[in-house]
CSV table of C-alpha atoms and ligand atoms in Angstrom, one decimal:
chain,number,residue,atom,x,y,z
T,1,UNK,CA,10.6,-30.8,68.0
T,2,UNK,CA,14.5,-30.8,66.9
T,3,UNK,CA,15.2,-34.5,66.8
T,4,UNK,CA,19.0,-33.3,67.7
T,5,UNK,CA,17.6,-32.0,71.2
T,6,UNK,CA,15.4,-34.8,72.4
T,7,UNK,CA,18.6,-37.1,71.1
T,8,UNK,CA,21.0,-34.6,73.5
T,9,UNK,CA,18.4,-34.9,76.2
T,10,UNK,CA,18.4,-38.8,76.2
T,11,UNK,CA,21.7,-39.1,76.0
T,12,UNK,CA,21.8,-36.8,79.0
T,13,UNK,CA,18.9,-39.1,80.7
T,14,UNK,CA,16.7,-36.2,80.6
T,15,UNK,CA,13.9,-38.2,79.3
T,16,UNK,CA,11.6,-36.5,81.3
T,17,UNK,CA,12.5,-33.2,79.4
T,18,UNK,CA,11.8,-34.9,75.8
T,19,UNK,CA,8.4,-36.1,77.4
T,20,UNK,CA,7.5,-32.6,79.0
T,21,UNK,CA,8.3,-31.1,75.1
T,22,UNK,CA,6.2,-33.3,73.9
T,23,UNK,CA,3.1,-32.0,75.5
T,24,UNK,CA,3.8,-28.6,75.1
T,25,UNK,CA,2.2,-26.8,71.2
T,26,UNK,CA,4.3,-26.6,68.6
T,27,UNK,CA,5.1,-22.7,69.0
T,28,UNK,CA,5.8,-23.6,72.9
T,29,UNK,CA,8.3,-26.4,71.8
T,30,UNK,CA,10.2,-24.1,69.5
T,31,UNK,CA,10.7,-21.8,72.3
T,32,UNK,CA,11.6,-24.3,75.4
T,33,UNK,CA,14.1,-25.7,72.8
T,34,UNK,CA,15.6,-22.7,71.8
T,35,UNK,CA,16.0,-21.7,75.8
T,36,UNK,CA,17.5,-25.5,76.3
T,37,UNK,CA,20.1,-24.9,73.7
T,38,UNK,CA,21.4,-21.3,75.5
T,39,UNK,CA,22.0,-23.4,78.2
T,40,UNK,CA,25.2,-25.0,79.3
T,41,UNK,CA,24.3,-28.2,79.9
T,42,UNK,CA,28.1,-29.0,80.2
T,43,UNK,CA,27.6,-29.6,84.1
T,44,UNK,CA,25.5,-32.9,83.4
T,45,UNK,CA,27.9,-34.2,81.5
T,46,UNK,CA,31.1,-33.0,83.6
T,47,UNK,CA,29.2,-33.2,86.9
T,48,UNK,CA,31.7,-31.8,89.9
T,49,UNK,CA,35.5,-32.1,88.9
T,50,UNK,CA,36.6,-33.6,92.2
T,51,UNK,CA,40.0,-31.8,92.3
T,52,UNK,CA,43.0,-33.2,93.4
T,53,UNK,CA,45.0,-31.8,96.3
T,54,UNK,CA,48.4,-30.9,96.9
T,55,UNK,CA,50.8,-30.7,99.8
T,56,UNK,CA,49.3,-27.9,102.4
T,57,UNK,CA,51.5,-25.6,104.0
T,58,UNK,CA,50.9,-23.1,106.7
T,59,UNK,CA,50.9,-19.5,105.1
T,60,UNK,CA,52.0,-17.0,107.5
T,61,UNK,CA,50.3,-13.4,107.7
T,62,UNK,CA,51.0,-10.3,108.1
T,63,UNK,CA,49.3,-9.8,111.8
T,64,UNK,CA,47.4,-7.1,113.4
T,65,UNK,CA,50.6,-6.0,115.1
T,66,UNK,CA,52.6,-5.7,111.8
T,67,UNK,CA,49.8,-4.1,110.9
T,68,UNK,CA,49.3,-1.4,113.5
T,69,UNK,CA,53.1,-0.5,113.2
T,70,UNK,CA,53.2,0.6,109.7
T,71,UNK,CA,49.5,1.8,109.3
T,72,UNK,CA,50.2,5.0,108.5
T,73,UNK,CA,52.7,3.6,105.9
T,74,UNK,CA,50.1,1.5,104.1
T,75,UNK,CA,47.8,4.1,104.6
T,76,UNK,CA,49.2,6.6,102.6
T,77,UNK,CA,50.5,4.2,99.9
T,78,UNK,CA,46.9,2.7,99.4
T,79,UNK,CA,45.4,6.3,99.1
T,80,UNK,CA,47.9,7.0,96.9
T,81,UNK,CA,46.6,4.2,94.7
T,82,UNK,CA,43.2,5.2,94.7
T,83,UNK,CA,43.6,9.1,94.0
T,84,UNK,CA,45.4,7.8,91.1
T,85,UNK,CA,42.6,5.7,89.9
T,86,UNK,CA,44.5,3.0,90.2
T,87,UNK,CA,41.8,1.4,92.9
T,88,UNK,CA,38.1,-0.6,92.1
T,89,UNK,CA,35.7,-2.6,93.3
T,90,UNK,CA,33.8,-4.9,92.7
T,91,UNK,CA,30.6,-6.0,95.1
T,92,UNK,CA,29.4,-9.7,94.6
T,93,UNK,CA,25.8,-9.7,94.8
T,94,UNK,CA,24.5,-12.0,92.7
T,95,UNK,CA,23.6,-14.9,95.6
T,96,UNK,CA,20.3,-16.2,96.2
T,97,UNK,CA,20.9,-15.7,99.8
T,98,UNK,CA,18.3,-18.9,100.4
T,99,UNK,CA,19.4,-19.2,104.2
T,100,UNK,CA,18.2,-15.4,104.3
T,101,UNK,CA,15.0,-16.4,103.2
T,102,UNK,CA,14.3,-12.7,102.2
T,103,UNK,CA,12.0,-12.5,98.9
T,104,UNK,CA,14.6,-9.8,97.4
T,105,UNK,CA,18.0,-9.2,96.6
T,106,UNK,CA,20.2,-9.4,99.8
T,107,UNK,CA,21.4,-6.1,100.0
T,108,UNK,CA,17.8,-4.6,100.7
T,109,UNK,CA,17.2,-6.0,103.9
T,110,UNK,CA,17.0,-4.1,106.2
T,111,UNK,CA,19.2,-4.5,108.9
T,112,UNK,CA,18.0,-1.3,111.1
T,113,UNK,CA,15.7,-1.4,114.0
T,114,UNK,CA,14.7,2.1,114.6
T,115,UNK,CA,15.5,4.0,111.3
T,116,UNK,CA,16.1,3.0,108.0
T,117,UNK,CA,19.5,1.2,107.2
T,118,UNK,CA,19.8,-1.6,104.7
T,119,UNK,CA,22.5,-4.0,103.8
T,120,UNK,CA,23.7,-2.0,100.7
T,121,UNK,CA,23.6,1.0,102.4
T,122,UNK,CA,26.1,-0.2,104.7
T,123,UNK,CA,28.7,-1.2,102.0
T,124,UNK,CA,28.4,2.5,100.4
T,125,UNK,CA,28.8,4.3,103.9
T,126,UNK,CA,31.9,1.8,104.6
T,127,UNK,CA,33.0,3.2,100.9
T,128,UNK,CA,31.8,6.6,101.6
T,129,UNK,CA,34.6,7.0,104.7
T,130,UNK,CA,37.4,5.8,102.7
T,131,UNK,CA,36.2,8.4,99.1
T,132,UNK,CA,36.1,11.1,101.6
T,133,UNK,CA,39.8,10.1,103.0
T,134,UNK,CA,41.1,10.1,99.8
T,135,UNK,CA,39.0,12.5,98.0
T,136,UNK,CA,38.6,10.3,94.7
T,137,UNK,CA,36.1,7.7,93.9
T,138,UNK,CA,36.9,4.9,93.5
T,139,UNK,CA,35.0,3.1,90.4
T,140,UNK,CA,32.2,-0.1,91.7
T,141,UNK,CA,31.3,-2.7,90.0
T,142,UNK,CA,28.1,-4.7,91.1
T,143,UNK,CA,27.4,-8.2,90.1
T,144,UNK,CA,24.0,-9.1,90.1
T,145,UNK,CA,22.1,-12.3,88.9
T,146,UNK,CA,19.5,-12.4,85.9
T,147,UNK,CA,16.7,-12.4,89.2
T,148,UNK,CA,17.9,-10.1,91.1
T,149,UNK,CA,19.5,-7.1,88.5
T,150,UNK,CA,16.5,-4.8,88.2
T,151,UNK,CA,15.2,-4.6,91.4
T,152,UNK,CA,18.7,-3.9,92.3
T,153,UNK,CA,19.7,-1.1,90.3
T,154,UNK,CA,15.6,0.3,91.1
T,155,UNK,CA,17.1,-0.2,94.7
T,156,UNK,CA,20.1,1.6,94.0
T,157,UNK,CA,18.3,4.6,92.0
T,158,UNK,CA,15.5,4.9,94.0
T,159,UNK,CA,17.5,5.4,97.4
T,160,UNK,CA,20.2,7.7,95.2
T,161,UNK,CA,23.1,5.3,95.5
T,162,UNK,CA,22.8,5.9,99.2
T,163,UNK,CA,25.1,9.2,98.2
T,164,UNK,CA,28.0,7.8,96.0
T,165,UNK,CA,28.4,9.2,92.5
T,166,UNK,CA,26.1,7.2,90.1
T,167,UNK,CA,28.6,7.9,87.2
T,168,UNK,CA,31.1,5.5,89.3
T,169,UNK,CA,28.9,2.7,89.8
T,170,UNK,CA,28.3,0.1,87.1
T,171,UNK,CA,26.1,-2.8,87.0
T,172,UNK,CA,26.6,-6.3,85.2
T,173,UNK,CA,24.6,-9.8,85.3
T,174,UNK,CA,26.4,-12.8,86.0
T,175,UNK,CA,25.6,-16.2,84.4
T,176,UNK,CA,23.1,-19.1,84.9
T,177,UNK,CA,23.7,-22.1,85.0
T,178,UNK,CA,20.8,-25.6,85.3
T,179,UNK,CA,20.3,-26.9,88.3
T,180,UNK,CA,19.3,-30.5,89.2
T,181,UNK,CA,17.2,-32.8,91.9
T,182,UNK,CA,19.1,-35.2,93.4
T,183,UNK,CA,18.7,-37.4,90.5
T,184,UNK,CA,20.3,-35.6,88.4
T,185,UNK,CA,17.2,-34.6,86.9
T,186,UNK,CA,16.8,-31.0,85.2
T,187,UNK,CA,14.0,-29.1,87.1
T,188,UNK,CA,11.1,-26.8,85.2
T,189,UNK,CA,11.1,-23.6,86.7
T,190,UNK,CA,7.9,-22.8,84.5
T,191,UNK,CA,6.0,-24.0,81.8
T,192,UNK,CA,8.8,-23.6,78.8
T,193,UNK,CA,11.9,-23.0,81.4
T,194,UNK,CA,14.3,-25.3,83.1
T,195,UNK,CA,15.5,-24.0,86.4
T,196,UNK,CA,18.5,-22.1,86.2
T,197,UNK,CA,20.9,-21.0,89.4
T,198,UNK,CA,23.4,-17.7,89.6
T,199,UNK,CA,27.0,-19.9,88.5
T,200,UNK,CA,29.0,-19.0,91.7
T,201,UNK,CA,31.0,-16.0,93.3
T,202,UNK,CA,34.1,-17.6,90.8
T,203,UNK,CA,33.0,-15.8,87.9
T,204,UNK,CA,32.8,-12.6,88.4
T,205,UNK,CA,35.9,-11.8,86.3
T,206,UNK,CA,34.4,-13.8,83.3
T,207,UNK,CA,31.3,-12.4,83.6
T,208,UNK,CA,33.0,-8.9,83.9
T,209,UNK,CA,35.1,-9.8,80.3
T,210,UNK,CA,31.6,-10.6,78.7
T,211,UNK,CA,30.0,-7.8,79.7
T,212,UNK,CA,32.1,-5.2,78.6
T,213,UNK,CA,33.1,-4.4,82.1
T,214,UNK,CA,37.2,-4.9,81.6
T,215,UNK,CA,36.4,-2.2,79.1
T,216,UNK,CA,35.8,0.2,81.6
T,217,UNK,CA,38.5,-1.4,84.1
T,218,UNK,CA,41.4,-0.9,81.4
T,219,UNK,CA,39.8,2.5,80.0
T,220,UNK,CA,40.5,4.0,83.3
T,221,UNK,CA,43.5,2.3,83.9
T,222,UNK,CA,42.8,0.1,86.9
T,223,UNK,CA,45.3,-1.7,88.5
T,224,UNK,CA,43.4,-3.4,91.3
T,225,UNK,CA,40.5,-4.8,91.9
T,226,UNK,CA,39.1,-5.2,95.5
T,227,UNK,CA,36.3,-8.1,95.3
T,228,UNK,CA,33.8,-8.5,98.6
T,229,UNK,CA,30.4,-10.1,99.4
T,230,UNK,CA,27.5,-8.5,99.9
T,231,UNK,CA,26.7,-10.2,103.5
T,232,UNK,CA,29.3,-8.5,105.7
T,233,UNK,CA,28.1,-5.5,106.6
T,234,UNK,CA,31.1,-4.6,108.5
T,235,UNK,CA,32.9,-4.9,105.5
T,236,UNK,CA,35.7,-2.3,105.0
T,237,UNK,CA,36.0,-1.8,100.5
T,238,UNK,CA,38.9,-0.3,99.1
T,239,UNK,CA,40.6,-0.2,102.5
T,240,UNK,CA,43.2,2.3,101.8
T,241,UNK,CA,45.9,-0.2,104.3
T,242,UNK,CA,45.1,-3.2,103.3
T,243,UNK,CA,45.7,-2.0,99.8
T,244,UNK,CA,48.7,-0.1,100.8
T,245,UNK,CA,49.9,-3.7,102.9
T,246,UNK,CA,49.4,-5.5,99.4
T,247,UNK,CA,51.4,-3.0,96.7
T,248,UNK,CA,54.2,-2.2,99.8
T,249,UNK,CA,54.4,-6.5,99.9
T,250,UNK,CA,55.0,-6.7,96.2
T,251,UNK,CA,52.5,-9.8,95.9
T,252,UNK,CA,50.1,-9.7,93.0
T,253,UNK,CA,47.1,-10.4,95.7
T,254,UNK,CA,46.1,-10.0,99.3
T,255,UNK,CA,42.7,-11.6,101.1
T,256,UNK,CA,41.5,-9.9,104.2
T,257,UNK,CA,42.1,-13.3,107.2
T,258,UNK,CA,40.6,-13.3,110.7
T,259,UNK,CA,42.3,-15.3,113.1
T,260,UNK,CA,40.1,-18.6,114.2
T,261,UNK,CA,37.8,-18.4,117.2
T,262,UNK,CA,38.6,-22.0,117.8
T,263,UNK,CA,40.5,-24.7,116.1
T,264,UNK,CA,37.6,-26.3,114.9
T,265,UNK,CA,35.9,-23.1,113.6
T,266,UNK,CA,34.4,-24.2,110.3
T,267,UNK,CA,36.3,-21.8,108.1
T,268,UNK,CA,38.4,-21.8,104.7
T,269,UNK,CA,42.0,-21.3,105.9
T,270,UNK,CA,44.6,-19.4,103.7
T,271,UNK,CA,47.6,-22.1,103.2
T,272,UNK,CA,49.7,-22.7,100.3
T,273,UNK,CA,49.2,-25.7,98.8
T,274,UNK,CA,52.4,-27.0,96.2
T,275,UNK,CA,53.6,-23.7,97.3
T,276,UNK,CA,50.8,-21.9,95.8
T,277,UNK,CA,48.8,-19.5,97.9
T,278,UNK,CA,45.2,-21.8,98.5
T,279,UNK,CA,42.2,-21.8,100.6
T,280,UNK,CA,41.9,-25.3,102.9
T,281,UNK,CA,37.7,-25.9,103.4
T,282,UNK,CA,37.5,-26.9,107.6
T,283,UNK,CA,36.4,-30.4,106.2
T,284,UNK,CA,39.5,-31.1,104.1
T,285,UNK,CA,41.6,-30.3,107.1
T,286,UNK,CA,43.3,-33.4,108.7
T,287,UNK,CA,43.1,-33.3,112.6
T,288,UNK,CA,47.3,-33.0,112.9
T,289,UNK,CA,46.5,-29.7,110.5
T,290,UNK,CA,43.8,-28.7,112.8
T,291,UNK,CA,45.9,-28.2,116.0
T,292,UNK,CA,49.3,-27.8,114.6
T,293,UNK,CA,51.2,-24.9,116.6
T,294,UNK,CA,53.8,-22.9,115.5
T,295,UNK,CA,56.9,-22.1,118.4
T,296,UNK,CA,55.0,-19.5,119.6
T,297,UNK,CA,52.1,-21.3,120.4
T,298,UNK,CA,49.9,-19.9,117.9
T,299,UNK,CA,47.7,-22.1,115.0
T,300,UNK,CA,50.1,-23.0,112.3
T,301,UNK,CA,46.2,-23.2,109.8
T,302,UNK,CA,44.6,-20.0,111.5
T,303,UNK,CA,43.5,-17.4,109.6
T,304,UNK,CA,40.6,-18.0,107.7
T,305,UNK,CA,38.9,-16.1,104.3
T,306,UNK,CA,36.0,-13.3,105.0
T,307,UNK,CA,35.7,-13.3,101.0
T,308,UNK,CA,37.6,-9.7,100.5
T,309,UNK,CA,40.2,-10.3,98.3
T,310,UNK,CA,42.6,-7.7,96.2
T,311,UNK,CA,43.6,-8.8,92.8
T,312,UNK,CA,46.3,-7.4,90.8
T,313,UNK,CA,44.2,-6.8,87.2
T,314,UNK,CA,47.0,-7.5,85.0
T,315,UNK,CA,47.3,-11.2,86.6
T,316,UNK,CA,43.6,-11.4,86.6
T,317,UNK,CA,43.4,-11.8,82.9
T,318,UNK,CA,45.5,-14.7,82.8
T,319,UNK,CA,42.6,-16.5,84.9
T,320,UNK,CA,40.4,-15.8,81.8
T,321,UNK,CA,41.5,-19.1,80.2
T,322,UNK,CA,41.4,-21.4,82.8
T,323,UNK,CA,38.1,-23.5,83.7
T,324,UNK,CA,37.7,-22.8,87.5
T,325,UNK,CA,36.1,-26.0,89.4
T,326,UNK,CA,32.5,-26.5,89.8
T,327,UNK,CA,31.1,-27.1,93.5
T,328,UNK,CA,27.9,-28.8,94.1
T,329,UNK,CA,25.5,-26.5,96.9
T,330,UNK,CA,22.4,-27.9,97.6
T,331,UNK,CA,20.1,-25.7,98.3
T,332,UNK,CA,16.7,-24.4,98.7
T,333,UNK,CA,15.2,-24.3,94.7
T,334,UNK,CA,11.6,-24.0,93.4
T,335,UNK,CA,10.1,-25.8,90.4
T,336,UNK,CA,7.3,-26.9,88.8
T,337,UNK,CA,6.5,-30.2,89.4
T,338,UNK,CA,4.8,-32.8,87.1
T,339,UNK,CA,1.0,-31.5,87.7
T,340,UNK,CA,2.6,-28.3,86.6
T,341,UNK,CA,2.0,-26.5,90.2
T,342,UNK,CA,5.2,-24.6,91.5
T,343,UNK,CA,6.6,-25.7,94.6
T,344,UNK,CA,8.5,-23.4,97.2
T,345,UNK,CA,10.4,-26.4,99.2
T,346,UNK,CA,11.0,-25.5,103.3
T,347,UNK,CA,14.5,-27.2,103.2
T,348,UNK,CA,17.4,-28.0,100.7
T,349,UNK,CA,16.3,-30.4,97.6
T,350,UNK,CA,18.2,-29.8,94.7
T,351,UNK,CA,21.5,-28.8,93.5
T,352,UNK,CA,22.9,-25.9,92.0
T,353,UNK,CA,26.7,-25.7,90.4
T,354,UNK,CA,29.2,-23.0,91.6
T,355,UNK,CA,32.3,-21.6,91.0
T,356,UNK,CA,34.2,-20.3,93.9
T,357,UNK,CA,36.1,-16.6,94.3
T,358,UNK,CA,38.5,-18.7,96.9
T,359,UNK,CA,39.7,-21.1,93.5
T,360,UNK,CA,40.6,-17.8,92.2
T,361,UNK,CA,43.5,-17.3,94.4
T,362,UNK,CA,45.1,-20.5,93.5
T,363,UNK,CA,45.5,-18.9,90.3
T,364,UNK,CA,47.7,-16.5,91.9
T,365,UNK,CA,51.7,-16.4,92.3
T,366,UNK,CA,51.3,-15.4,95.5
T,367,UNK,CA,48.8,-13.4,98.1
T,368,UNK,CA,49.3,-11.5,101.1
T,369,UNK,CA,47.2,-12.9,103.9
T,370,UNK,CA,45.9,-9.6,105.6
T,371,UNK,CA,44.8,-9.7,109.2
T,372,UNK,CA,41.9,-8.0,110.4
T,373,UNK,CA,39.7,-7.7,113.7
T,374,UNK,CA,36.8,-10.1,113.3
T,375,UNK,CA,34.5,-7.8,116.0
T,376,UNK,CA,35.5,-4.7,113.7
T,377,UNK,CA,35.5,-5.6,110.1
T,378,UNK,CA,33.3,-9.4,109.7
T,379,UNK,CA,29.5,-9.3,110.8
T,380,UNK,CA,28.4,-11.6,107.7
T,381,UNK,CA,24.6,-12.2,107.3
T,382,UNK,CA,23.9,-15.6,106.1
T,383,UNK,CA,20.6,-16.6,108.6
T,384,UNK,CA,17.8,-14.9,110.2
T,385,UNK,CA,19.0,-15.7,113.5
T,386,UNK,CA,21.7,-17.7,115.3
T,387,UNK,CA,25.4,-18.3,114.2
T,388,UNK,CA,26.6,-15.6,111.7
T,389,UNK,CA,22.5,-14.0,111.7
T,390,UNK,CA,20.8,-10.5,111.4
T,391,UNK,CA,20.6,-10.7,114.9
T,392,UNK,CA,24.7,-11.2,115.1
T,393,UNK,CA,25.6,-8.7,113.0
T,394,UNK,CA,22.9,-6.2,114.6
T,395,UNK,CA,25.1,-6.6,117.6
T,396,UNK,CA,28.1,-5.6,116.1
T,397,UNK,CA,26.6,-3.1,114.3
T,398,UNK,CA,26.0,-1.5,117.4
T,399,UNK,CA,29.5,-2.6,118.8
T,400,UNK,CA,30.8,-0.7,116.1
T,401,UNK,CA,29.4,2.6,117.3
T,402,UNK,CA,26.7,2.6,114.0
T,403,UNK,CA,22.9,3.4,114.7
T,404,UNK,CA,20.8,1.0,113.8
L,1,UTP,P1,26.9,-17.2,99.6
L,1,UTP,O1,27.9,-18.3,99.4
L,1,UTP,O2,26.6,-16.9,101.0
L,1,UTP,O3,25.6,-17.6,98.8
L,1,UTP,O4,27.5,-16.0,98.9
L,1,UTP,P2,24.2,-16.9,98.7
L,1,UTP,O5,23.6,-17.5,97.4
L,1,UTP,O6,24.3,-15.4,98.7
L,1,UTP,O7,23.4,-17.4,100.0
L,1,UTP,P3,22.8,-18.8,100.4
L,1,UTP,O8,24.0,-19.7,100.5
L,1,UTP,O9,21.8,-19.2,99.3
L,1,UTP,O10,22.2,-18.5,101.7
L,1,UTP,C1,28.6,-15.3,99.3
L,1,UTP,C2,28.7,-14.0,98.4
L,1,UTP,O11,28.8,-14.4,97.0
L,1,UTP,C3,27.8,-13.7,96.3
L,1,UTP,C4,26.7,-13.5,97.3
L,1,UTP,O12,25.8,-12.5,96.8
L,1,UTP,C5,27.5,-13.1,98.5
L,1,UTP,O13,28.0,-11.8,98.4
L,1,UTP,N1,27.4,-14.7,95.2
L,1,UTP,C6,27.1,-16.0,95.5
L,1,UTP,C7,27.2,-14.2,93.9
L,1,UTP,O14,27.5,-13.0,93.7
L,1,UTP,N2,26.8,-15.1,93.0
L,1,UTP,C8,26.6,-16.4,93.2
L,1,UTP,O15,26.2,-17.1,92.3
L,1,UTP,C9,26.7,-16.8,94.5
């Protein structure tokens, strides 16, 4: 074995690593070492950045009211935008969705009851209503995880892009990054293979850069880029307003807000923070910034992210330099343990390190916060059943006037 890796791995405290080599033949070291050095390992060392925060301010939006007075305004400027192929998007579907628990990529589950209707097919016929409006198509970009690419795109081909144009769709693979017990310990996932987690929502502009997706983006002269999840199913991509709202505000982003249910609703608010547009987690909120009211009676920290953000793409490339900060998710992760038999754990045990789509806005000079009807437009499925469920979003589904 490379005396330089088992050295890195002690210093690391990975003994158990340099033991596991050990046992392994020769030809099975060479390869487990070679894997271990394509790994950043970087997060032992760096851990979670605790960041530092700055003075929060309330960030005021631009309310369904404004909203419904200039529609047809925004409307026409953000259709505009995308007959000019100015307009694309980009689907974040590289999650592991583990509250899910569904053995496949998110986006196949299928969320109808008496006909066929999955996930992804939702997001293309949300698309398909605003290509049709604007008769253009508007380029989409899915991220997908080293797990879950194949059977995506298979997914994707087999059901004929649910009827968008394949020749506008691209894929591309996010990256990986080691995830550990809570020790700190590196995990096998196999044999000759340390675990490895999808590295967060927050790089899906870096991971666009590396894999020759900007090309693409800057060939055909994209301006914007709309970024969603793949959970909501009542998401509305490319939303010709919204987009309209953003370029009419002259701000360089926008993020789709839904007013708070309640003031203790456990949501990321949109704030300014040192007079930067931010996103405040529930749990960093102080109880005066809770129930603060504006004159008007309204929540001064109200409006909380539904991950759909519009980012201008010539700012966006400014963000390729900077180091977003890692978050620590623990989470549901199998391994291999010592007697070499895998292990599927029931509940969270280990850790996996993220980088967050919301730290991306920080990066921005400034961001329209966009509001939008929850019960119309955010039915996001993160559990089987309860609070934000298949079962919830099955009701607004059908609330929503869509078959299921
Ligand atoms: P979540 O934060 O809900 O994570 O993702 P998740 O991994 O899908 O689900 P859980 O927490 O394990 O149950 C929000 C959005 O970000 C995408 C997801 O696919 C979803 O659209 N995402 C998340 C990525 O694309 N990559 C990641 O590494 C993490």
């Amino acid at each position: 074995m490379k005396h330089k890796t088992s050295e890195m791995l002690n210093m690391l405290h990975q003994e158990h690593i340099v033991a596991h080599l050990k046992s392994l033949s020769h030809d099975d070291q060479l390869r487990m070492v070679s894997h271990i050095e394509s790994l950043d390992l970087s997060v032992l060392n760096d851990g979670v950045m605790e960041e530092e925060r700055g003075k929060f301010e309330p960030l005021y939006a631009t309310t369904l009211d404004d909203i419904a007075r200039n529609r047809d305004h925004f409307t026409e400027t953000g259709l505009e935008a995308i007959r000019a192929g100015k307009v694309g998007a980009v689907l974040l579907a590289g999650g592991q969705g583990s509250r899910l628990g569904f053995e496949h990529p998110k986006g196949m589950y299928r969320i109808g009851i008496d006909r066929e209707l999955y996930i992804f097919e939702c997001l293309i016929n949300n698309l398909l209503e605003v290509t049709k409006q604007a008769g253009a198509w508007v380029p989409l970009f899915i991220m997908t995880s080293v797990d879950n690419n194949r059977e995506t795109r298979e997914f994707f081909e087999k059901h004929d892009y649910f009827g968008y144009s394949d020749d506008n769709v691209w894929f591309f693979v996010q990256e990986q990054l080691p995830t550990v017990d809570t020790e700190g310990k590196l995990m096998l996932s196999g044999k000759g293979t340390i675990s490895t987690a999808p590295n967060g929502n927050g790089g899906w502009y870096a991971s666009m850069a590396k894999t020759g997706m900007l090309r693409i983006v800057q060939n055909a002269h994209i301006e914007w880029l709309n970024v969603f999840a793949v959970d909501n199913v009542l998401q509305r991509i490319a939303d010709p307003c919204f987009i309209g709202a953003v370029i009419e505000s002259g701000k360089v982003s926008g993020a789709k807000v839904v007013a708070k249910a309640d003031p203790n609703e456990k949501v990321g608010v949109l704030c300014l923070e040192d007079g930067r547009p931010s996103i405040v987690e529930y749990y960093e909120m102080t109880d005066e910034m809770i129930n603060r009211r504006e004159p008007d009676g309204t929540l001064s920290y109200n409006y909380g992210v539904i991950l759909n953000y519009l980012f201008r793409v010539d700012k966006l490339n400014r963000t390729l330099s900077v180091k977003l900060p890692l978050h620590r998710a623990f989470k549901k992760i199998s391994y291999m343990n010592a007697n070499g038999e895998m292990i599927s754990p029931e509940e969270p045990n280990a850790y996996k390190f993220e980088t967050l789509a919301l730290d991306m806005v920080k990066l921005q000079d400034d961001c329209l916060a966009y509001e939008v009807d929850r019960s119309r437009e955010f039915a996001p499925v993160k559990n089987k059943t309860g609070v934000d469920s298949v079962d919830t979003a099955r009701e607004l589904l059908k609330f929503n006037g869509v078959e299921i």
